[in-house]
Tab-separated table of C-alpha atoms and ligand atoms in Angstrom:
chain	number	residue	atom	x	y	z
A	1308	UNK	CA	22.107	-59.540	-11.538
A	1309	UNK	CA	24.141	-58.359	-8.295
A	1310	UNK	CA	21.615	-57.354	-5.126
A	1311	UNK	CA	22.434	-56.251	-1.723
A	1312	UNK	CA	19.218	-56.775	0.785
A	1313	UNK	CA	19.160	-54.490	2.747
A	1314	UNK	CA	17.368	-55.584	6.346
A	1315	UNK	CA	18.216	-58.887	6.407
A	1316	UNK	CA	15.870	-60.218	8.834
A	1317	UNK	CA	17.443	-62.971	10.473
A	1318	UNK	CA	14.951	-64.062	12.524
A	1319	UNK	CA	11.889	-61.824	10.703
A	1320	UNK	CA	10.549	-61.580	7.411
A	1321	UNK	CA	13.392	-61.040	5.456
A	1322	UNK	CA	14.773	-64.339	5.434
A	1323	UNK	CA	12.185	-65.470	3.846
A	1324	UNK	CA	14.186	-64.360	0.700
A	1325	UNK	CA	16.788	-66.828	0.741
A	1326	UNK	CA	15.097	-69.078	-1.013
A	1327	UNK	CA	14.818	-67.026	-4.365
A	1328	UNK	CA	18.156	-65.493	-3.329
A	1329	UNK	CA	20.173	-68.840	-3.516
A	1330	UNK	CA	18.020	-70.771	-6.243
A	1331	UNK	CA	17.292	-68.328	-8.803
A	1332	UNK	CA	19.547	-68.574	-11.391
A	1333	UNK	CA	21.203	-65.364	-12.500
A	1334	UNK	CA	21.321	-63.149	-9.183
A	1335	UNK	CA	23.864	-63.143	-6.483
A	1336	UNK	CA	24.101	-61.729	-3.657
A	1337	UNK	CA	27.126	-58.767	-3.184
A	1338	UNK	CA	26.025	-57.144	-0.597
A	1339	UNK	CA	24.509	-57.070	2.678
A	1340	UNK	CA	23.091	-53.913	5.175
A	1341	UNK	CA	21.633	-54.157	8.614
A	1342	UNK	CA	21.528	-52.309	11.613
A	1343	UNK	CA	22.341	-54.875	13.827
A	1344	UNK	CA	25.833	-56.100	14.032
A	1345	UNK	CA	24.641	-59.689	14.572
A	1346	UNK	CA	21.909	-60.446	12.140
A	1347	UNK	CA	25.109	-58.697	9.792
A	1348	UNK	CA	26.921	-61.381	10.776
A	1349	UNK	CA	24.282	-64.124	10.432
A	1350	UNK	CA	23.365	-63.317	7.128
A	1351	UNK	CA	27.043	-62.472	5.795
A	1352	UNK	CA	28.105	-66.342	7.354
A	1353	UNK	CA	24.467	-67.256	4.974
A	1354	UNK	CA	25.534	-66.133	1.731
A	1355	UNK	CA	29.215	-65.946	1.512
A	1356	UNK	CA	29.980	-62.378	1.609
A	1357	UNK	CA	33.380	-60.387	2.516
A	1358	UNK	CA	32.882	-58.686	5.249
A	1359	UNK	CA	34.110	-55.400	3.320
A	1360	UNK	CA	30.610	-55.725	1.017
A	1361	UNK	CA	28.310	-55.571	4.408
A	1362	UNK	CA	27.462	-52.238	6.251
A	1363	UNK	CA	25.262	-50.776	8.938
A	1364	UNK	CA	23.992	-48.179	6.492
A	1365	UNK	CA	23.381	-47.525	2.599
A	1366	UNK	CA	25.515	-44.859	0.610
A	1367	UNK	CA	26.652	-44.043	-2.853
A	1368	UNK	CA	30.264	-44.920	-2.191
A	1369	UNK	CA	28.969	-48.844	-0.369
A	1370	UNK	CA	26.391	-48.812	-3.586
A	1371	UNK	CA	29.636	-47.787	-5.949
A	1372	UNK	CA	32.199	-50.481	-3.870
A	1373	UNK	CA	29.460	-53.540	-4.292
A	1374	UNK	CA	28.432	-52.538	-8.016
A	1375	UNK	CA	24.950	-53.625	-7.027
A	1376	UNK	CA	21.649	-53.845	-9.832
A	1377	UNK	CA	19.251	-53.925	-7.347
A	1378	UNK	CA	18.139	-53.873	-4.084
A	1379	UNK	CA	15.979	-56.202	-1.607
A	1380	UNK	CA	14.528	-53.775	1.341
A	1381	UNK	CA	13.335	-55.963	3.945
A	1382	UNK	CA	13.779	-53.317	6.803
A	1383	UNK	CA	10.803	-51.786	8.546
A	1384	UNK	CA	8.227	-49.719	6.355
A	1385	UNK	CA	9.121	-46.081	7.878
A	1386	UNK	CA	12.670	-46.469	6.211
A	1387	UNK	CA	12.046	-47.544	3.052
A	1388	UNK	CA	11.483	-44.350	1.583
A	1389	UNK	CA	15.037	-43.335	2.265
A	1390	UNK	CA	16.148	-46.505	1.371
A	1391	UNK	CA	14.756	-46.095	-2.164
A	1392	UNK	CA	15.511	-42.867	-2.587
A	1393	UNK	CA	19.454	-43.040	-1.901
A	1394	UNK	CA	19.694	-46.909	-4.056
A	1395	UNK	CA	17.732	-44.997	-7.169
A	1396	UNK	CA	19.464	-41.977	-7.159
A	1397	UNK	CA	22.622	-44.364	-7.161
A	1398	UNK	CA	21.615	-46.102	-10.384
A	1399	UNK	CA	19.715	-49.218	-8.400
A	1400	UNK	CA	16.484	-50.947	-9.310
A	1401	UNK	CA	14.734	-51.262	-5.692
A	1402	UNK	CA	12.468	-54.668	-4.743
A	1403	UNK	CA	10.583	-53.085	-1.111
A	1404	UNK	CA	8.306	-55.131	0.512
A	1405	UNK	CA	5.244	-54.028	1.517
A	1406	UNK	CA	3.776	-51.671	2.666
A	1407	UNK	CA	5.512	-49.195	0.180
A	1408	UNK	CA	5.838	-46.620	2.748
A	1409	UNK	CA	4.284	-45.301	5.853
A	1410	UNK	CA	2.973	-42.376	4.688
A	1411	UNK	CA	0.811	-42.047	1.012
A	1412	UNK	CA	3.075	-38.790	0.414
A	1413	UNK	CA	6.599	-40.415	0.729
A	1414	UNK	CA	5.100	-43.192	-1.255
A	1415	UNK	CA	4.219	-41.044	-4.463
A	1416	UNK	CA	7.373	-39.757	-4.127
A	1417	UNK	CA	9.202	-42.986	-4.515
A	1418	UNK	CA	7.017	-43.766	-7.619
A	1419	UNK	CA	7.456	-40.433	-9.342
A	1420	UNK	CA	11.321	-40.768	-8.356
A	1421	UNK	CA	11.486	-44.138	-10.015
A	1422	UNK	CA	9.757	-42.408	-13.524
A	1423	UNK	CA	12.009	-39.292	-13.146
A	1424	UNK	CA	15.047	-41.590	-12.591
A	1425	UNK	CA	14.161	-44.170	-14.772
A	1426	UNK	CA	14.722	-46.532	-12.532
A	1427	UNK	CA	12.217	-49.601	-11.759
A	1428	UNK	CA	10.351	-49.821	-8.537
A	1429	UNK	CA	8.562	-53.158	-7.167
A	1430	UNK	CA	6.778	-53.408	-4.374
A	1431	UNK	CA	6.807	-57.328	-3.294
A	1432	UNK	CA	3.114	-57.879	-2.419
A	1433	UNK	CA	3.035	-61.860	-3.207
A	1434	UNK	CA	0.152	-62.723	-2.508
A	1435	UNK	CA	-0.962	-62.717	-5.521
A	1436	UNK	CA	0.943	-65.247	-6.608
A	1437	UNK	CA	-0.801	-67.777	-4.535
A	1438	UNK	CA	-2.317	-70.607	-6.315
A	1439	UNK	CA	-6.011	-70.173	-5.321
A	1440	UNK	CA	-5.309	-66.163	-5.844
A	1441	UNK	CA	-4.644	-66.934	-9.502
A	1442	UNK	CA	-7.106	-69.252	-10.069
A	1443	UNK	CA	-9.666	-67.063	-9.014
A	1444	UNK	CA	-8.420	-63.923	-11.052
A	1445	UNK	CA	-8.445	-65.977	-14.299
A	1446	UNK	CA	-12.071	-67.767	-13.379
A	1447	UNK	CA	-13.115	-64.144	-13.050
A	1448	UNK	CA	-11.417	-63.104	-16.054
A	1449	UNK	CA	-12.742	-65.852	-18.209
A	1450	UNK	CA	-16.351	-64.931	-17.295
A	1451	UNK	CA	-17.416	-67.536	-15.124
A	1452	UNK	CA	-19.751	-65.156	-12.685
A	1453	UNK	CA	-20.225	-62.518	-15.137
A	1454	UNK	CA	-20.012	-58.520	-14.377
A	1455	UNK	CA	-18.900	-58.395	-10.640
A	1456	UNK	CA	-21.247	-57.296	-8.360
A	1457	UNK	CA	-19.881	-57.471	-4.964
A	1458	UNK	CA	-17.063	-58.828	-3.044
A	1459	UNK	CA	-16.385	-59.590	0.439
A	1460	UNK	CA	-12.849	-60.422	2.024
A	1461	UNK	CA	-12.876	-61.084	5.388
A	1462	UNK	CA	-9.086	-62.233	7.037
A	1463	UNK	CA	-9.021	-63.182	10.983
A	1464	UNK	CA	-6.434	-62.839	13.488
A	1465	UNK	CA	-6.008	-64.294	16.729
A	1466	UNK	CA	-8.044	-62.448	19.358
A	1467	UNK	CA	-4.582	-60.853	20.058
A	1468	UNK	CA	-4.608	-59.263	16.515
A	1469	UNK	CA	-1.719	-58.209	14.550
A	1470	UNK	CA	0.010	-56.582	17.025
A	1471	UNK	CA	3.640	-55.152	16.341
A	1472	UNK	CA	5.387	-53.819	19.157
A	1473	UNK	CA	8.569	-53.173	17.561
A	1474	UNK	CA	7.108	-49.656	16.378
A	1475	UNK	CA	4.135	-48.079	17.183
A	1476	UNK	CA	1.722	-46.948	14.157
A	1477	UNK	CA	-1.660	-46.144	14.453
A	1478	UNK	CA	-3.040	-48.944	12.147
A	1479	UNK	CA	-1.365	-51.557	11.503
A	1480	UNK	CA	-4.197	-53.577	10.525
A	1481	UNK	CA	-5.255	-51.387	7.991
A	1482	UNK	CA	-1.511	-50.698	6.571
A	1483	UNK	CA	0.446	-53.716	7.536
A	1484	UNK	CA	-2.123	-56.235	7.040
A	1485	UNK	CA	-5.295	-55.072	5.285
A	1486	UNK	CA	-2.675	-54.128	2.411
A	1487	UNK	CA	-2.891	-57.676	1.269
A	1488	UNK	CA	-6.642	-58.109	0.537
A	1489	UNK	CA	-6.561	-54.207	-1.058
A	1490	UNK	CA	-4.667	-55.167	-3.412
A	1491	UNK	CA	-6.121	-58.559	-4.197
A	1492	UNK	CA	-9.942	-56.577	-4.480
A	1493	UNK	CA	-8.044	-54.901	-7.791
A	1494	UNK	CA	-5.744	-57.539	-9.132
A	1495	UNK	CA	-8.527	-59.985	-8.754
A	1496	UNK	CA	-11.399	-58.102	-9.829
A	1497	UNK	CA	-9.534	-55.879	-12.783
A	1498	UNK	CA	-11.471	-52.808	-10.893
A	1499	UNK	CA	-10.328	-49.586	-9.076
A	1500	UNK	CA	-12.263	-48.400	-5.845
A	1501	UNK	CA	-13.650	-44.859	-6.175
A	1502	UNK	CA	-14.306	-44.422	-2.487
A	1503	UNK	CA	-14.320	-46.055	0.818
A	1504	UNK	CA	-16.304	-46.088	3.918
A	1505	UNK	CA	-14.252	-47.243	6.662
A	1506	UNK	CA	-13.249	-47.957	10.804
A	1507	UNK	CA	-10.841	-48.951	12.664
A	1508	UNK	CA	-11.118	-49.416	16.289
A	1509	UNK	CA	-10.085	-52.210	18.901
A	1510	UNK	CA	-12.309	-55.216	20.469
A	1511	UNK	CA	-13.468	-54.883	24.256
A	1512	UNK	CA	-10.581	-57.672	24.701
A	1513	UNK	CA	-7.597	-55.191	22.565
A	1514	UNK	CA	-6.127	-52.864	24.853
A	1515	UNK	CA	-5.423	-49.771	22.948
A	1516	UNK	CA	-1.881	-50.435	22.314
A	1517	UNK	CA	0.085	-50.305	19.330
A	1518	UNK	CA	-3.105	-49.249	17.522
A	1519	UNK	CA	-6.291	-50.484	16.004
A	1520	UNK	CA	-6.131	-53.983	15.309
A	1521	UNK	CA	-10.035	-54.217	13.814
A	1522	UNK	CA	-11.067	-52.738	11.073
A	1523	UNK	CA	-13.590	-52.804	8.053
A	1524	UNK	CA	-14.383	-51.324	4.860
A	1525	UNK	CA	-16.797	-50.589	2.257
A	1526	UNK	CA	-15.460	-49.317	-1.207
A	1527	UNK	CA	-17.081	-48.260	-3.726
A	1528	UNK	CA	-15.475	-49.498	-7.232
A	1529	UNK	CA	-15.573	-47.972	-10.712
A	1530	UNK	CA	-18.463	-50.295	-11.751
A	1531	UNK	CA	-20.955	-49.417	-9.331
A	1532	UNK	CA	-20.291	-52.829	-7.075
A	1533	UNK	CA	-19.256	-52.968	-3.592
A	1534	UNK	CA	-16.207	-54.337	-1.878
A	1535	UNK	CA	-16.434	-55.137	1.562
A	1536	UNK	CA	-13.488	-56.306	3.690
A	1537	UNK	CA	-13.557	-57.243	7.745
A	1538	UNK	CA	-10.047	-57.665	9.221
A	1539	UNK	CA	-11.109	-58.726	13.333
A	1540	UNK	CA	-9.214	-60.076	15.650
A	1541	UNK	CA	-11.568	-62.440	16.762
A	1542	UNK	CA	-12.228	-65.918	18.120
A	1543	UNK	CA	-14.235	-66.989	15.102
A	1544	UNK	CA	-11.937	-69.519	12.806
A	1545	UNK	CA	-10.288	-68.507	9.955
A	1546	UNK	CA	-6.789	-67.169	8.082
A	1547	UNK	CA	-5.289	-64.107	7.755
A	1548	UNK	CA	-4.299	-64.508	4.143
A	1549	UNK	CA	-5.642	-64.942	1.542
A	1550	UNK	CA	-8.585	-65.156	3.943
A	1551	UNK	CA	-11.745	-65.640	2.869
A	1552	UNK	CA	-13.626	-64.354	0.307
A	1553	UNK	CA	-17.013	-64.195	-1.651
A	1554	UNK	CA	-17.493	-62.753	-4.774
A	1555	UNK	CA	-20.694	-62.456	-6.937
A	1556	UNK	CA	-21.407	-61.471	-10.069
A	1557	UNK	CA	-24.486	-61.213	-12.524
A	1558	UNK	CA	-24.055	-65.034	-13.505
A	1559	UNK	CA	-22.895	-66.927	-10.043
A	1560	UNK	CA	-20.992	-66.707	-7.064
A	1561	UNK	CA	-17.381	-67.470	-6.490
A	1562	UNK	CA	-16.447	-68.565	-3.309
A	1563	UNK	CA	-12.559	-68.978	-1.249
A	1564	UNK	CA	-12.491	-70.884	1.762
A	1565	UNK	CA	-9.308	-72.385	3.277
A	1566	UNK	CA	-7.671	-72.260	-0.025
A	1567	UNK	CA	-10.506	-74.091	-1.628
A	1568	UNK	CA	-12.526	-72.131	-4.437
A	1569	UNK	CA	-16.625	-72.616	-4.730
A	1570	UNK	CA	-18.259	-71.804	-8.231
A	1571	UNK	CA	-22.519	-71.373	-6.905
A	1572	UNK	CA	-22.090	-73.818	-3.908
A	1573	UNK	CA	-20.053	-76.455	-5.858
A	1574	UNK	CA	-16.201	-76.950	-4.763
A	1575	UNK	CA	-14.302	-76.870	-8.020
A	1576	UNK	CA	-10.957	-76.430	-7.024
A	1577	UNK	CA	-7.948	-78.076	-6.230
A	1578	UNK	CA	-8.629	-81.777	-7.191
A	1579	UNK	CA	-8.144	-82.767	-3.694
A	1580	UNK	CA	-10.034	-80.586	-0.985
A	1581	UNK	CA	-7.392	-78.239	1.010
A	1582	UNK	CA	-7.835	-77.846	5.112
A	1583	UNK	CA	-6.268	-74.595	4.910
A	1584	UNK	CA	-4.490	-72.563	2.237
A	1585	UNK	CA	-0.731	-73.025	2.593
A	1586	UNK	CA	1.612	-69.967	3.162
A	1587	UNK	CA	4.933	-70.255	1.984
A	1588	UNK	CA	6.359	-66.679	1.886
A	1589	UNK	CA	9.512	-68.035	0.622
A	1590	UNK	CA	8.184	-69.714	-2.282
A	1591	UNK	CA	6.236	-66.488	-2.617
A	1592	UNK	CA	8.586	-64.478	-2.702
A	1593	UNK	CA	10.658	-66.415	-5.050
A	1594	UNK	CA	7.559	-65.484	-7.937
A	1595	UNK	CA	8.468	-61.600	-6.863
A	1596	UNK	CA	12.043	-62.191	-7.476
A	1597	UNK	CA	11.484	-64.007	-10.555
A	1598	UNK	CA	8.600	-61.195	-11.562
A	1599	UNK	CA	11.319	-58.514	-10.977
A	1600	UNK	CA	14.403	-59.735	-12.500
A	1601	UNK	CA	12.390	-60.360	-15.976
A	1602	UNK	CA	10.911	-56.526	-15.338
A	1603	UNK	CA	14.600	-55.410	-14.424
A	1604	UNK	CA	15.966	-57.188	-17.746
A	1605	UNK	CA	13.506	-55.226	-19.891
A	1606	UNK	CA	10.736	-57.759	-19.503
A	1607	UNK	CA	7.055	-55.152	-20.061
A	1608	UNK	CA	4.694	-56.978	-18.200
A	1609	UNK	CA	5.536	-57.033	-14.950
A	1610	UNK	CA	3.069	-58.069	-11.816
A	1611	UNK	CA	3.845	-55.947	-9.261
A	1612	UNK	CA	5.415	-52.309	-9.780
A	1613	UNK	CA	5.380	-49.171	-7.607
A	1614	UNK	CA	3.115	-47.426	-9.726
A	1615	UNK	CA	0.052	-50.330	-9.636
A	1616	UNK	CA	0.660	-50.410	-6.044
A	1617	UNK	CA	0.723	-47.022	-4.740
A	1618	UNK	CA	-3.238	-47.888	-6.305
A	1619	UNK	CA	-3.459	-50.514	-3.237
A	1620	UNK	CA	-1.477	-48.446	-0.781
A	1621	UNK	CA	-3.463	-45.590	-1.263
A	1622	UNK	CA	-7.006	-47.604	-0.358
A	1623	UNK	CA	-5.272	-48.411	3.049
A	1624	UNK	CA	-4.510	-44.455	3.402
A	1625	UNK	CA	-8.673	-43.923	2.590
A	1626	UNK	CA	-9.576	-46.255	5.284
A	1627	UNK	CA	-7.222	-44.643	7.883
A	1628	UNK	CA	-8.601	-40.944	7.017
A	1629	UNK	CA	-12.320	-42.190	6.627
A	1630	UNK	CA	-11.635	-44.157	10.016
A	1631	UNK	CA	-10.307	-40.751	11.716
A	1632	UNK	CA	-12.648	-38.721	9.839
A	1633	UNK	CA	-15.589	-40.316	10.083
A	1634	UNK	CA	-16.837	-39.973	6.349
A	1635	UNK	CA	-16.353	-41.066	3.112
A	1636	UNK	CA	-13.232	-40.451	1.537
A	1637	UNK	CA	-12.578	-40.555	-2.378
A	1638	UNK	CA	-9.523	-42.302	-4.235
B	2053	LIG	N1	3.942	-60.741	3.622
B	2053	LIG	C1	4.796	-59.735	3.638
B	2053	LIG	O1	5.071	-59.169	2.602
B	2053	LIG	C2	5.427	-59.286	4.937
B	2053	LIG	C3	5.413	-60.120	6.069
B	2053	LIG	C4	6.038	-59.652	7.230
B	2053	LIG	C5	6.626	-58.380	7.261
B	2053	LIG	N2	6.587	-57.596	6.130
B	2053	LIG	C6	7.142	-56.248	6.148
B	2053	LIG	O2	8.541	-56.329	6.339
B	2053	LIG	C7	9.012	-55.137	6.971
B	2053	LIG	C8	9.942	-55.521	8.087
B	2053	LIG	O3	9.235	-56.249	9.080
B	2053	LIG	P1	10.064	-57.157	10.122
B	2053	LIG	O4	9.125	-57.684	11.115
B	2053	LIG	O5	10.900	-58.130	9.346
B	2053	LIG	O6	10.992	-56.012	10.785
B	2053	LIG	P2	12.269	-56.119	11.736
B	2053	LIG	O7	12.104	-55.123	12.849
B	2053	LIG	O8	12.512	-57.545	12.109
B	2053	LIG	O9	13.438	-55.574	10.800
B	2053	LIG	C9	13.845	-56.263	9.644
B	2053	LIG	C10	15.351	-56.166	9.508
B	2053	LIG	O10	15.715	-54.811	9.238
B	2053	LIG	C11	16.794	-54.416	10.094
B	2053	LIG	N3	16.703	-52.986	10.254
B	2053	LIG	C12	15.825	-52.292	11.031
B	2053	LIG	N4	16.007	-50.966	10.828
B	2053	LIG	C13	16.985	-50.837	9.903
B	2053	LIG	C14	17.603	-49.726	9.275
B	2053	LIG	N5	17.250	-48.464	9.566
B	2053	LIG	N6	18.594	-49.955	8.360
B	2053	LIG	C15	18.971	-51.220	8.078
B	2053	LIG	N7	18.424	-52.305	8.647
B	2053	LIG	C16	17.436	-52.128	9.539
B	2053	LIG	C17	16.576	-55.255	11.356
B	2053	LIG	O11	17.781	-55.384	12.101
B	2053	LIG	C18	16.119	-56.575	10.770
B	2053	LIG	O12	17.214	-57.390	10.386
B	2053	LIG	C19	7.757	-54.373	7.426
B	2053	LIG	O13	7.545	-53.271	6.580
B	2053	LIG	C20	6.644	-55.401	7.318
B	2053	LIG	O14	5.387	-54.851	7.026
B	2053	LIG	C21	6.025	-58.025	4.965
């Protein structure tokens, strides 16, 4: 299949795509867009492209010249919804990385788009493809702690906290960041939050600046348990993701620590204890690549598809109103 990535990310996130991009068998890049002249060039020098298949800016006659399947948006959340928009409505399957969008309205919009279009939207949220991620869903699946009673995530930052001062949003904790562990309560757990307590605000040693870098919140899922997750940019030791994470149910408690998993106080997983649980966004994203192109071929099970996601998206949204608002908030 023929993709043009759009945001190439030289030095950011979305170079961590090459990987999939050059070893998956079956897709080539055709195509390249970017704002900026020089990552452009980087990236065209990368994969081999004519300089006549790059651009500074999507459009039906570039999408028409490059005869492109899909796309790979890797450019900054607030123009994806554009982005989407103008590759569906020009025949493309979109890949967007997350978050879906920076608003939950422009988000439902690119999912009902997708259905109205019939074209296939995936969001790349790969984190769920880590090892201890899966391992976990299917111990819970299987039974192991029985009906689920209540979770806790908790994912630490540097006392600096996720700060992003390429753009200013108002939480980019709770969208950019918190994202991850939303959607890992559900795909985890098989449940769907109902409501959500939540706040956001910034520690004594966070200047206000680019936003709230703290938050936490309390949903409420659709079998009576309780979800709790604590993003903090804090001294206290710890990772970001998967971060750490309890979870107990009516027959035992499973437990996540630095990529190691605990069944009632017993470390049962991997063989060989883990200090930390490796990242490797590449490889990562390699499993969304792979996840979409079956999906894009006519594969029906995909992982990770606009629809699901705008699920996960829209807890993030919750927490921001519920945050402002200072009440609960139903989903
Ligand atoms: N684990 C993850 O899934 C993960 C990790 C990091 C970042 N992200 C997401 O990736 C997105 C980009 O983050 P980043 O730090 O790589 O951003 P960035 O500012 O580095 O931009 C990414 C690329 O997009 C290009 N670009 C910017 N605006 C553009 C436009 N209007 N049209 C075309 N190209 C444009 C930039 O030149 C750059 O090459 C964000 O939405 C972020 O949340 C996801």
């Amino acid at each position: 299949m023929r993709v043009v990535q759009v945001g190439v990310g030289s030095a950011t996130f979305g170079r961590t795509w090459r990987k999939g991009l050059k070893e998956i068998a079956g897709v080539e890049v055709v195509g390249l867009i970017d704002a900026s002249p020089v990552f452009l060039q980087e990236a065209r020098e990368f994969f081999g492209v004519p300089e006549a298949c790059c651009a500074s800016y999507g459009s039906k006659e570039f999408y028409d010249r490059v005869q492109a399947d899909f796309i790979i948006d890797s450019t900054p959340h607030a123009f994806h919804y554009k982005n989407a928009l103008e590759a569906m409505r020009c025949g493309l399957n979109v890949i967007v990385v997350k978050p879906m969008s920076d608003t939950a309205a422009t988000a439902q919009t690119m999912v009902n788009e997708a259905a109205r279009l019939g074209r296939k939207l995936v969001i790349a949220q790969q984190i769920r493809f880590m090892e201890p991620v899966l391992q976990l869903k299917k111990l819970i699946a299987d039974g192991v702690i029985g009906d689920i009673a209540y979770i806790q995530a908790d994912s630490y930052f540097t006392r600096q906290g996720p700060v992003r001062d390429k753009w200013y949003q108002p939480h980019p904790l709770l969208l950019e960041c918190a994202i991850h562990q939303f959607d890992l309560i559900r795909w985890m757990s098989g449940l769907e939050p109902d409501s959500v307590i939540a706040d956001a605000w910034n520690m004594p040693w966070n200047e206000e600046v680019w936003g709230k870098k703290t938050a936490i919140a309390l949903f409420q899922m659709n079998n009576g348990s309780r979800a709790l997750f604590r993003g903090l940019s804090t001294d206290q030791p710890g990772e970001s993701y998967p971060g750490h994470w309890e979870i107990e149910g009516t027959k035992g408690v499973l437990s996540l620590i630095k990529g190691n998993i605990w069944l009632n106080g017993e470390r049962i997983w991997p063989a060989e204890e883990q200090r930390e649980a490796a990242l490797d966004l590449s490889a990562l994203n390699a499993e969304v690549l792979k996840d979409a192109l079956a999906y894009f071929a006519g594969g029906e099970t995909p992982v990770l598809t606009g629809a699901d996601n705008l699920k996960s998206l829209k807890m993030a949204f919750a927490c921001i109103e519920s945050s402002e608002k200072g009440s609960r908030i139903q989903l």
